[in-house]
XYZ file of C-alpha atoms in Angstrom:
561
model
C 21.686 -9.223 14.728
C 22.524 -6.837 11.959
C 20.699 -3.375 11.296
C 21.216 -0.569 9.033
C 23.054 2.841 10.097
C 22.267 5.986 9.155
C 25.771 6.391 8.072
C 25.726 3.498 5.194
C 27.023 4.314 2.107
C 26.746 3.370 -1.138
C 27.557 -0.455 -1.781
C 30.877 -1.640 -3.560
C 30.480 -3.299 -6.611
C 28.857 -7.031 -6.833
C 32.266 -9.409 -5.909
C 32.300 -12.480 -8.518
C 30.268 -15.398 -7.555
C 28.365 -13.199 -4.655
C 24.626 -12.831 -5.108
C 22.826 -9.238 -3.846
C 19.933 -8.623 -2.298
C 17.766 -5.440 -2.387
C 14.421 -4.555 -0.762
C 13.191 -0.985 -2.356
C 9.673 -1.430 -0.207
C 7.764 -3.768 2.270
C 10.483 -3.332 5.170
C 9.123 -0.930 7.590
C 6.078 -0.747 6.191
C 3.045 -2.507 5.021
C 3.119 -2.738 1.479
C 5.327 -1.763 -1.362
C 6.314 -4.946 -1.566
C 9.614 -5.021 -4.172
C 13.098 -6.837 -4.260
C 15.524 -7.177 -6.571
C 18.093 -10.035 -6.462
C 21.885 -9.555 -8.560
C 23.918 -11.630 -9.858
C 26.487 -11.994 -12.938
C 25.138 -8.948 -13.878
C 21.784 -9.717 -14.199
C 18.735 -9.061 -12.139
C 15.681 -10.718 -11.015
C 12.537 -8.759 -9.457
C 10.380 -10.261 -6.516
C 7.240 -8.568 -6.397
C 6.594 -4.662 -7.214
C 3.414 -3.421 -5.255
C 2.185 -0.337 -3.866
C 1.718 1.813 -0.834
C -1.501 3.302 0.053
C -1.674 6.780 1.354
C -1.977 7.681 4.770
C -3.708 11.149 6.315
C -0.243 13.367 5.921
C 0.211 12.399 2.368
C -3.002 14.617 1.374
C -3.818 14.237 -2.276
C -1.728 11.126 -3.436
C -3.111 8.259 -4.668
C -0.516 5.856 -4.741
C 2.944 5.575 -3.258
C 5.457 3.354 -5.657
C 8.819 2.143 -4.982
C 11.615 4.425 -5.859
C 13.146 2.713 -9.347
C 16.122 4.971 -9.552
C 18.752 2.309 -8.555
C 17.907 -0.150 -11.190
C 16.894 2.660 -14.017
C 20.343 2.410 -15.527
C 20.185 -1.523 -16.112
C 16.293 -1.946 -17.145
C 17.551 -4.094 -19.548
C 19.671 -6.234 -17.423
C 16.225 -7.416 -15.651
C 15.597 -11.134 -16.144
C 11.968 -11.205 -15.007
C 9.749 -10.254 -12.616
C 8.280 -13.146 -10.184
C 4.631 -12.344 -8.757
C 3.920 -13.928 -5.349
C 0.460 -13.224 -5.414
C -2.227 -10.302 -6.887
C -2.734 -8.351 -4.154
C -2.157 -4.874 -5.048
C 0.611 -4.452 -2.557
C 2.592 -6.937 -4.419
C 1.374 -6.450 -8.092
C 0.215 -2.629 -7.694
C 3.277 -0.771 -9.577
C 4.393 -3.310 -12.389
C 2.059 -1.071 -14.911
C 4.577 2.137 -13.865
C 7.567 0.100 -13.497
C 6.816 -1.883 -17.515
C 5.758 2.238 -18.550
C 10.134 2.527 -18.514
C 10.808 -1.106 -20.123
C 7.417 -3.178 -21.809
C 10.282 -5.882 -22.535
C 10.597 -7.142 -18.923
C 8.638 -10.546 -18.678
C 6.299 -11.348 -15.824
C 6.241 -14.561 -14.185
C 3.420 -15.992 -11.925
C 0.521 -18.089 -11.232
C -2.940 -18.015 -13.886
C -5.045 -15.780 -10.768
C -1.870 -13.544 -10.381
C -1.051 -12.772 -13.695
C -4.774 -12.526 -14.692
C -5.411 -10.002 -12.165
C -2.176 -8.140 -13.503
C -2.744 -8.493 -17.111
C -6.176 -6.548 -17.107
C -4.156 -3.369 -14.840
C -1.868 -3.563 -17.423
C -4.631 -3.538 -20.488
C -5.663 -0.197 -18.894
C -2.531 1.112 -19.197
C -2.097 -0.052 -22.564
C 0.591 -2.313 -21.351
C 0.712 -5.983 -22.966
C 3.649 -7.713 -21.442
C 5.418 -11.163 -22.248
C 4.318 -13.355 -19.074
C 4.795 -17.224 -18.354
C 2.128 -18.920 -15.833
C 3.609 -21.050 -13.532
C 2.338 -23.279 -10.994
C 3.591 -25.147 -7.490
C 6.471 -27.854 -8.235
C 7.628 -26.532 -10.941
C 11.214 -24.758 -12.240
C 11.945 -22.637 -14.082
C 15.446 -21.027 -15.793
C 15.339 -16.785 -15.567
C 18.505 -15.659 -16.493
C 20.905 -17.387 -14.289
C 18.355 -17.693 -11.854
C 16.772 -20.932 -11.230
C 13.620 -20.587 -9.839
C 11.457 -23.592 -8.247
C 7.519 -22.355 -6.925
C 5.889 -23.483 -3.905
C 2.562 -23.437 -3.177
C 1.379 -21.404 0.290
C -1.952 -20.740 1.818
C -2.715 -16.342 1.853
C -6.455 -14.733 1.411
C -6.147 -14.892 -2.132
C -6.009 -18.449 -4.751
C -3.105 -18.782 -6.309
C -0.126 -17.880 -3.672
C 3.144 -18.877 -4.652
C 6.230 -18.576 -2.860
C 9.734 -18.943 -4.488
C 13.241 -20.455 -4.376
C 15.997 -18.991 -6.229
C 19.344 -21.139 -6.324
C 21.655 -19.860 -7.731
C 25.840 -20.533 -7.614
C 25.832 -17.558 -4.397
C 23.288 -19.909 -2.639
C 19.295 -20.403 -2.634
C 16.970 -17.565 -1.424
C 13.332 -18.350 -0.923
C 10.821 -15.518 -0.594
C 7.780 -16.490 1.254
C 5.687 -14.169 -0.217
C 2.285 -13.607 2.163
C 1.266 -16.442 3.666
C -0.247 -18.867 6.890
C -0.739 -22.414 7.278
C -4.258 -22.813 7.429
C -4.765 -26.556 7.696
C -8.599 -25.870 6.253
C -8.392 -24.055 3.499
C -11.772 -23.195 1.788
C -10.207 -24.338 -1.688
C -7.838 -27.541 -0.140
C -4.442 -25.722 -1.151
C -2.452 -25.613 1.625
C 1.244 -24.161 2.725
C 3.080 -27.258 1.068
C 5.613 -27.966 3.712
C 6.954 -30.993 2.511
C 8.324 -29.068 -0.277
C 9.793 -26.450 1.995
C 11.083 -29.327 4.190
C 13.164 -30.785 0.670
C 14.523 -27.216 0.268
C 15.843 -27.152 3.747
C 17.573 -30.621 3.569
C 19.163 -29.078 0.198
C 20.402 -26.395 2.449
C 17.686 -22.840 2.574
C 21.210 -19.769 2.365
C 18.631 -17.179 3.573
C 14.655 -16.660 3.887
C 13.232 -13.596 3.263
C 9.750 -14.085 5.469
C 6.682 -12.539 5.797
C 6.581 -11.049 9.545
C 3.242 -9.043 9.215
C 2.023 -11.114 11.937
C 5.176 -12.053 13.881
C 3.749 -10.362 17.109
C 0.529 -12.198 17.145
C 0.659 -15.348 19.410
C -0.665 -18.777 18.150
C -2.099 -19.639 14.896
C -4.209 -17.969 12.948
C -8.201 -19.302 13.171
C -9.563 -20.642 9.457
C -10.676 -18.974 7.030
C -13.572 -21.556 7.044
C -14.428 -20.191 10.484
C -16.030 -16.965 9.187
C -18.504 -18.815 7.753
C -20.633 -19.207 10.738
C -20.403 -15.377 11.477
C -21.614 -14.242 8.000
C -24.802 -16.523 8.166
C -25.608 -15.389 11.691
C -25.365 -11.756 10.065
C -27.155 -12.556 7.226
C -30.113 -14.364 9.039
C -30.532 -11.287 11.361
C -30.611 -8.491 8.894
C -34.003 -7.184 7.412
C -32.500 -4.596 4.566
C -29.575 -4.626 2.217
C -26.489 -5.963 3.702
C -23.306 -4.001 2.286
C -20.085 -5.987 2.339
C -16.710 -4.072 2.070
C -13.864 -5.943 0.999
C -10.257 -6.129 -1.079
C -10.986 -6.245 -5.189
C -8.691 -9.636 -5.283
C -9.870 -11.487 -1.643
C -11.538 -14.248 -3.766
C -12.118 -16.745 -0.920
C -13.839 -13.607 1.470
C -15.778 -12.913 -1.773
C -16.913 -16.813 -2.638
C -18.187 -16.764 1.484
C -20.452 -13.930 0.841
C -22.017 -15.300 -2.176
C -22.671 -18.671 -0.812
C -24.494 -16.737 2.466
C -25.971 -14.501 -0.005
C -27.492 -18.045 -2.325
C -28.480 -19.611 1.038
C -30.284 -17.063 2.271
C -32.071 -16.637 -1.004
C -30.881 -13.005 -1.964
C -29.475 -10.920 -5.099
C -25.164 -9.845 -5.413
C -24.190 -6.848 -7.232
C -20.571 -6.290 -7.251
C -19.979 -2.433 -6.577
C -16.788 -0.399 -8.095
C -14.368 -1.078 -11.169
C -11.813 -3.299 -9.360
C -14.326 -5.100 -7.971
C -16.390 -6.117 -10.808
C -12.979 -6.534 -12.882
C -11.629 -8.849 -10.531
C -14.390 -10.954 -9.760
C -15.125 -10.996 -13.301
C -11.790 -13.020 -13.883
C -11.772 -15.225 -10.987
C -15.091 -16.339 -11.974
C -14.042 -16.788 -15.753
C -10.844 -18.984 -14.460
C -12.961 -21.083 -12.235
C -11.597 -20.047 -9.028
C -14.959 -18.268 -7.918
C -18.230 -20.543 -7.755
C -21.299 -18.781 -8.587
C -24.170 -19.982 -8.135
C -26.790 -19.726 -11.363
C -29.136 -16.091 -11.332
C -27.128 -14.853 -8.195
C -25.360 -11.777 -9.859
C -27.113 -8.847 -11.160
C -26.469 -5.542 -12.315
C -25.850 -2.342 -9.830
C -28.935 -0.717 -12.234
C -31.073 -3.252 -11.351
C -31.155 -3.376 -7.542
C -33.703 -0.605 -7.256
C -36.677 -3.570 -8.571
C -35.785 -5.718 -5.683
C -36.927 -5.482 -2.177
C -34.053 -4.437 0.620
C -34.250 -8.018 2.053
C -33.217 -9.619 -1.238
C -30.263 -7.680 -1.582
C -26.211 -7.623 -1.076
C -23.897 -5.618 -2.285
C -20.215 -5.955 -2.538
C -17.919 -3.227 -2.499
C -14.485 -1.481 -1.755
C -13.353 0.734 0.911
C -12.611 -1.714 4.278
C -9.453 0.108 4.256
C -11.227 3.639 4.363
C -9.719 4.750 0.956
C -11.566 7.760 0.517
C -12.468 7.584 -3.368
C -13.790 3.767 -2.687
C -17.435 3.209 -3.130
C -18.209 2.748 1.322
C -16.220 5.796 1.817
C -18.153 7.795 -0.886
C -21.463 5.645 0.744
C -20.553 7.223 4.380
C -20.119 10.971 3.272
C -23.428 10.818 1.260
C -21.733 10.970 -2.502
C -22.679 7.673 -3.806
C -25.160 6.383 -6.232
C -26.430 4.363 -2.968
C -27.712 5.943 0.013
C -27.072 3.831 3.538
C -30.754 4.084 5.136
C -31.897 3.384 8.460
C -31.492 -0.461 8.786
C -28.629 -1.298 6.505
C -25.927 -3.775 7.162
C -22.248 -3.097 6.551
C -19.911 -5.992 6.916
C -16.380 -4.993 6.853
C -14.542 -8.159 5.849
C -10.872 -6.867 6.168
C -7.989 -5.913 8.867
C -7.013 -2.994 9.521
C -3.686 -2.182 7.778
C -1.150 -0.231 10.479
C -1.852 3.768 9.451
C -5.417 3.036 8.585
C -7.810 2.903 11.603
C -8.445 6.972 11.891
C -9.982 6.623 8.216
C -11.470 3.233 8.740
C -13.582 4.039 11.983
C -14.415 7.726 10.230
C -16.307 5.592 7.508
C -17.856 3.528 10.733
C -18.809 6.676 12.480
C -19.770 8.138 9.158
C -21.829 4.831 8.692
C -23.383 4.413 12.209
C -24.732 8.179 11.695
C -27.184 7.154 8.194
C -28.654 4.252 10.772
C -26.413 1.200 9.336
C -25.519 -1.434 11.783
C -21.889 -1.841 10.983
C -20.340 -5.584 11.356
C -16.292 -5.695 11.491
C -13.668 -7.009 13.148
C -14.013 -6.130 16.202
C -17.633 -6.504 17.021
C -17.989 -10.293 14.716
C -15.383 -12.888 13.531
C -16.093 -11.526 10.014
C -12.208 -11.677 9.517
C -8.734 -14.029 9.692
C -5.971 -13.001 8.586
C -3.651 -14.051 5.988
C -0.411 -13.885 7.280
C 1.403 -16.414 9.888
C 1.691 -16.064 13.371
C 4.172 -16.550 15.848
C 3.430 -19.853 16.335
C 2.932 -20.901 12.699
C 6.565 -19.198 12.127
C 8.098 -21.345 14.892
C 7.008 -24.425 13.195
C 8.023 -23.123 9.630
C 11.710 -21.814 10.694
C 12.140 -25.513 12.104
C 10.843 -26.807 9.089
C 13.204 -24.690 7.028
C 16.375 -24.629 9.452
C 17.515 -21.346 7.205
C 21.167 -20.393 7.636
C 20.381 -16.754 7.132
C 17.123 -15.084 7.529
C 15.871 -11.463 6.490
C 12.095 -10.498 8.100
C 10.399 -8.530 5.098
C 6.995 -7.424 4.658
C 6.297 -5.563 8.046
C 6.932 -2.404 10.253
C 9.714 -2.455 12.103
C 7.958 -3.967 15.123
C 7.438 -7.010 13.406
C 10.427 -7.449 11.364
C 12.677 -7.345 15.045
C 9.650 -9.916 16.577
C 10.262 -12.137 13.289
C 13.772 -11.838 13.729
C 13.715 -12.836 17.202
C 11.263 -15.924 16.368
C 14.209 -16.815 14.149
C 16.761 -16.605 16.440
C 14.769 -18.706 19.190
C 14.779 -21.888 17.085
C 18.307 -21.891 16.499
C 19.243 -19.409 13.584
C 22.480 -17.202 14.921
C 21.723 -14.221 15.893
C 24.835 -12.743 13.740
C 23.048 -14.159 10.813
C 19.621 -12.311 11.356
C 19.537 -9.302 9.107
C 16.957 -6.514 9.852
C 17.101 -4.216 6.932
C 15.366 -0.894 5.987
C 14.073 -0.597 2.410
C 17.251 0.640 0.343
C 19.567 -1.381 2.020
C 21.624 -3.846 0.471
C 22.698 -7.133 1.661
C 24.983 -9.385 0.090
C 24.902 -13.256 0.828
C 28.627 -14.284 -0.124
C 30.407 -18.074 1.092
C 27.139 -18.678 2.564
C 27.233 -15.567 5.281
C 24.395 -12.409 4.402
C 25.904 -8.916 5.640
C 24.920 -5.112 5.285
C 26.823 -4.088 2.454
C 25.852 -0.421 1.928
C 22.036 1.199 1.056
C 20.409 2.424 -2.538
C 18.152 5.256 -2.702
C 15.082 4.044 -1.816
C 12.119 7.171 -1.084
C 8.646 7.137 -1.258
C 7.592 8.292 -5.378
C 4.348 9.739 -5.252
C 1.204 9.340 -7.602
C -1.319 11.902 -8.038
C -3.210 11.689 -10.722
C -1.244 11.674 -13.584
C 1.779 12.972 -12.337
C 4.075 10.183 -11.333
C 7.293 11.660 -8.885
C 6.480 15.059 -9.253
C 5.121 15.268 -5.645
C 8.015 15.800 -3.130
C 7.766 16.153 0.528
C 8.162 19.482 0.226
C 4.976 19.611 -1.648
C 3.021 17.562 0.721
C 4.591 19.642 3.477
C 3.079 22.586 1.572
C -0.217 20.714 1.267
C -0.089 19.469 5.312
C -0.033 23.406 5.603
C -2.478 24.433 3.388
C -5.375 22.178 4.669
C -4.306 22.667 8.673
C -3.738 26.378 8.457
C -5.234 27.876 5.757
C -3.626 30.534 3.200
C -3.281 34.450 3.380
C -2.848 36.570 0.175
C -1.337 39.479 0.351
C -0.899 41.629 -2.954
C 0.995 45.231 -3.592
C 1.982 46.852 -6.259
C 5.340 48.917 -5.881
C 7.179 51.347 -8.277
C 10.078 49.536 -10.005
C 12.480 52.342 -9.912
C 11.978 53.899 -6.220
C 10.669 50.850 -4.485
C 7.299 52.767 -2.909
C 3.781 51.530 -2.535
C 1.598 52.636 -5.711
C -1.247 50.641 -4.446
C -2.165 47.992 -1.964
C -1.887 45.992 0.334
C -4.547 43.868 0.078
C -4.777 41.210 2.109
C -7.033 37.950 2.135
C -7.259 34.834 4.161
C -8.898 31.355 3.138
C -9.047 28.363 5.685
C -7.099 30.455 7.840
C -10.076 31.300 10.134
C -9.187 34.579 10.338
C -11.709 37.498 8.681
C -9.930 39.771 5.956
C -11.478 42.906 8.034
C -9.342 41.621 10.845
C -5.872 42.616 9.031
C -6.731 46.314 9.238
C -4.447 46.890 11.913
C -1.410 44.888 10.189
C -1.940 47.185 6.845
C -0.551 50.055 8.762
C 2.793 48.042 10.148
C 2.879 46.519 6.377
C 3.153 49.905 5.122
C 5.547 51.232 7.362
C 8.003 48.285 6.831
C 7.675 48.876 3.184
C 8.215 52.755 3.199
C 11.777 52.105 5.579
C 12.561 49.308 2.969
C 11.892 51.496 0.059
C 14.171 54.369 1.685
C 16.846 51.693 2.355
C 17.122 51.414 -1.182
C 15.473 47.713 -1.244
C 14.052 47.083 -5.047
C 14.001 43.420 -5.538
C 10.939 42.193 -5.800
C 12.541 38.953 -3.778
C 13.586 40.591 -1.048
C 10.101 42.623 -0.976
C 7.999 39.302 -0.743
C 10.187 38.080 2.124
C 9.389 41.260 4.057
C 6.245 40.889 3.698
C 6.080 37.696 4.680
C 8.171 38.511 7.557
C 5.414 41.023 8.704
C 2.552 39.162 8.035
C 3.743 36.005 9.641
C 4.936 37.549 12.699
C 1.369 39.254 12.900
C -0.450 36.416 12.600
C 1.665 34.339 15.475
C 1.615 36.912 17.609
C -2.260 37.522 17.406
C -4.101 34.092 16.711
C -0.980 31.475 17.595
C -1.681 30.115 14.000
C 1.329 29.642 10.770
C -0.309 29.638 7.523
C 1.041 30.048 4.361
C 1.582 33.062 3.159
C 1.569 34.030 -0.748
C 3.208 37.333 -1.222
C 2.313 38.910 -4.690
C 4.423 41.913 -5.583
C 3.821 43.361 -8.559
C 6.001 46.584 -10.412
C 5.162 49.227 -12.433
């Protein structure tokens, strides 16, 4: 079983009639979803979608992958194929098209729907070409076949790429529910044709590689939102992804049976629905929608709402709902249903919005207290049956921590794929598949580039490191003003603390020692303002250790005159 090293350098150049693989996200970690495939000099793109922010990343809003090993040859890109619209797979096509409009985007009607509006709003309009299951397709000199698979969203495809290295098929997300709410399911006959053809490597979806069994129906949930709905006497508030269309469709038809209003809450939200329901892939039923505005006419009974924020993202309209700054006040009564996982990194901010929740007098509904959620990605025992449907000769785990990329791996290995042929890779790292044998070539850069706002890679971890420190211990100020030519105090210091939870009247006793240090520096002959700032910081800090056991930052301002 390969892995990467720490020691991995960059990879040698592409050998002639070899075809190279590169993850830049989704391996040890859940989401970012991006690889690029080589060869003859061209490139093809599998996915490019986003990372969410977790607690230590204060500020950011999105995390993208890092583009810097393919920023040279933008124009060497043949296309990018889109598995599906979730965000993690479609999220940073708008800031990867911002460097090159020209690159085409390939993917089913839903997918490229859902990505053509993200794209409107960054006044993006891209060359795409809808595709559907069973059919091929030329890109460059990659010749690309789509197969249809079963994930929480209409519209999944997964792809094969043949090509003269070999064929690589990327699962995308998906399960094999046999049930499906709209009849499409995993089509394994057509993965079974690949594998007779001969599958070179499969790079598979492992988010759920540690789970046992098979994953219950989607059908199933059903039951659980009627019981919900037939209980609850107010509004009932269900939290959700913008883009799960079938979780969505099960809401309205509860909400039609049980004879009450939808609003859709949030921009994504209405967006999203908005085109699903346009391309006919969400049924809704005649008068059941109405407008946010209008909800205060109608009694609490008749109402639902739908809305964003299962994950706990703290600008999404539940969040806002929980800390009292939304439009809509939660009231004694309420019903939240939150109709998602939750994503690894997640549950501190997901059960603050239940506690947060619980407190205004909802009764919250999720996961763990009602089957108000399946999953969409395979288990153990529905990747058993697929690697023996697809006999691969090579197989790369993507799209998981590292847990579940080594569990995948070892599902592989169990129905007969060699265990020298199992590569577990780290985003960055390249592997090559040459005479029908992948290997670890070398690794890429491949960092975390940060979003906030509208500053795109500007954040480093230094920054965040800065911000980690700012909101855990607070800031001190401490300004003095010097004279330029002899070094000496001329006024000052004055020292203030924020967040630091220490009073300012409590540095009185560190004034003293600050202006001693500064008199022996001054006599010493010390006059750059540099070397000033770090002695007072020196001072300061070791005060502040020594007395409250705390390490803020501290801001020296030294000014001359």
């Amino acid at each position: 079983m390969s892995h990467p090293h720490p020691e991995l350098g960059a990879p040698p150049a592409l050998k002639e009639g070899a075809l190279r693989v590169t993850p830049l996200g989704g391996l040890g970690e859940i989401g970012r979803n991006m690889t690029v495939l080589e060869f003859g000099g061209r490139l093809l793109i599998i996915d490019c979608g986003v990372l969410f922010p977790e607690d230590e990343q204060p500020g950011v809003d999105l995390i993208l992958p890092d583009f810097s090993s393919i920023r040279d040859r933008l124009d060497k890109i043949d296309g990018i194929v889109l598995t599906h619209g979730h965000e993690d797979h479609i999220g940073a096509v708008p800031y990867l098209l911002r460097e090159n409009p020209d690159i085409p985007l390939i993917g089913s009607k839903l997918t490229l729907a859902l990505i053509e509006a993200k794209l409107a709003e960054h006044r993006i309009r891209p060359y795409v070409l809808e595709v559907k299951e069973g059919e091929r397709e030329r890109i460059g000199p990659f010749d690309c076949e789509f197969i249809a698979v079963n994930h929480s969203i209409p519209d999944a495809l997964a792809v094969a790429v043949r090509t003269p290295a070999g064929m690589v098929v990327a699962t995308g997300d998906f399960k094999m529910d046999q049930l499906p709410l709209d009849g499409r399911l995993t089509d394994l006959p057509a993965f079974a044709k690949l594998a007779e053809e001969g599958m070179d490597l499969l790079l598979v979806d492992s988010t759920n590689a540690e789970v046992p069994g098979f994953i219950p129906h989607e059908r199933d949930i059903s039951a659980a939102l009627r019981n919900v709905f037939a209980s609850a006497e107010k509004r009932i508030i269900v939290a959700s992804f913008a883009s799960h269309v079938h979780r969505i469709q099960q809401v309205l038809d509860a909400a039609h049976e049980y004879k009450r209003k939808v609003a859709f809450v949030g921009r994504s939200m209405v967006r999203n629905m908005g085109i699903a329901r346009d391309l006919g892939y969400l049924k809704v039923p005649g008068n059941l929608i109405v407008d946010v505005k209008t909800l205060d006419d109608l009694p609490d009974k008749d109402v639902v709402l739908v809305c964003t924020g299962s994950q706990g993202e703290p600008m999404a309209a539940l969040s806002r709902m929980a800390n009292r700054d939304h439009q809509i006040r939660i009231v004694e009564g309420d019903t939240v249903i939150m109709a998602s996982s939750l994503i690894p990194g997640n549950e501190t901010a997901i059960y603050r919005v239940i506690n947060g929740l619980t407190r205004w007098g909802a009764n919250v509904v999720h996961k763990g207290n009602a089957k108000v959620h399946v999953s969409g990605h395979a288990s153990a025992g529905e990747l058993l049956y697929f690697f023996n449907i697809c006999k691969p000769k090579n197989l790369m785990p993507v799209h998981g921590e590292w847990r579940h990329l080594r569990a995948c791996a070892d599902l592989g290995i169990k129905t007969g794929v060699p265990k020298e042929r199992t590569v577990i890779a780290e985003d960055g790292v390249v592997v090559d598949l040459e005479n029908g044998v992948a290997k670890i070539v070398g690794k890429v850069q491949a960092g975390y580039v940060y979003v906030d706002g509208s500053s795109v890679g500007d954040i480093t971890e230094a920054s965040l490191k800065d911000r980690r420190i700012l909101g855990e211990e607070g800031f001190i100020s401490v300004f003095v003003v010097v004279d330029s030519s002899s070094g000496k105090i001329v006024s000052g210091p004055t020292i203030q603390a924020r967040g630091s939870g220490i009073d300012d009247n409590a540095f009185v006793p560190v004034v003293a020692k600050l202006q001693e240090a500064l008199s022996r520096s001054a006599n010493d002959g010390v006059l750059e303002v540099r070397q000033i700032q770090q002695l007072v910081r020196r001072v300061i800090g070791k005060w502040v250790a020594d007395n409250y056991r705390r390490r803020p930052m501290i801001v020296p301002v030294v000014v001359e005159v």
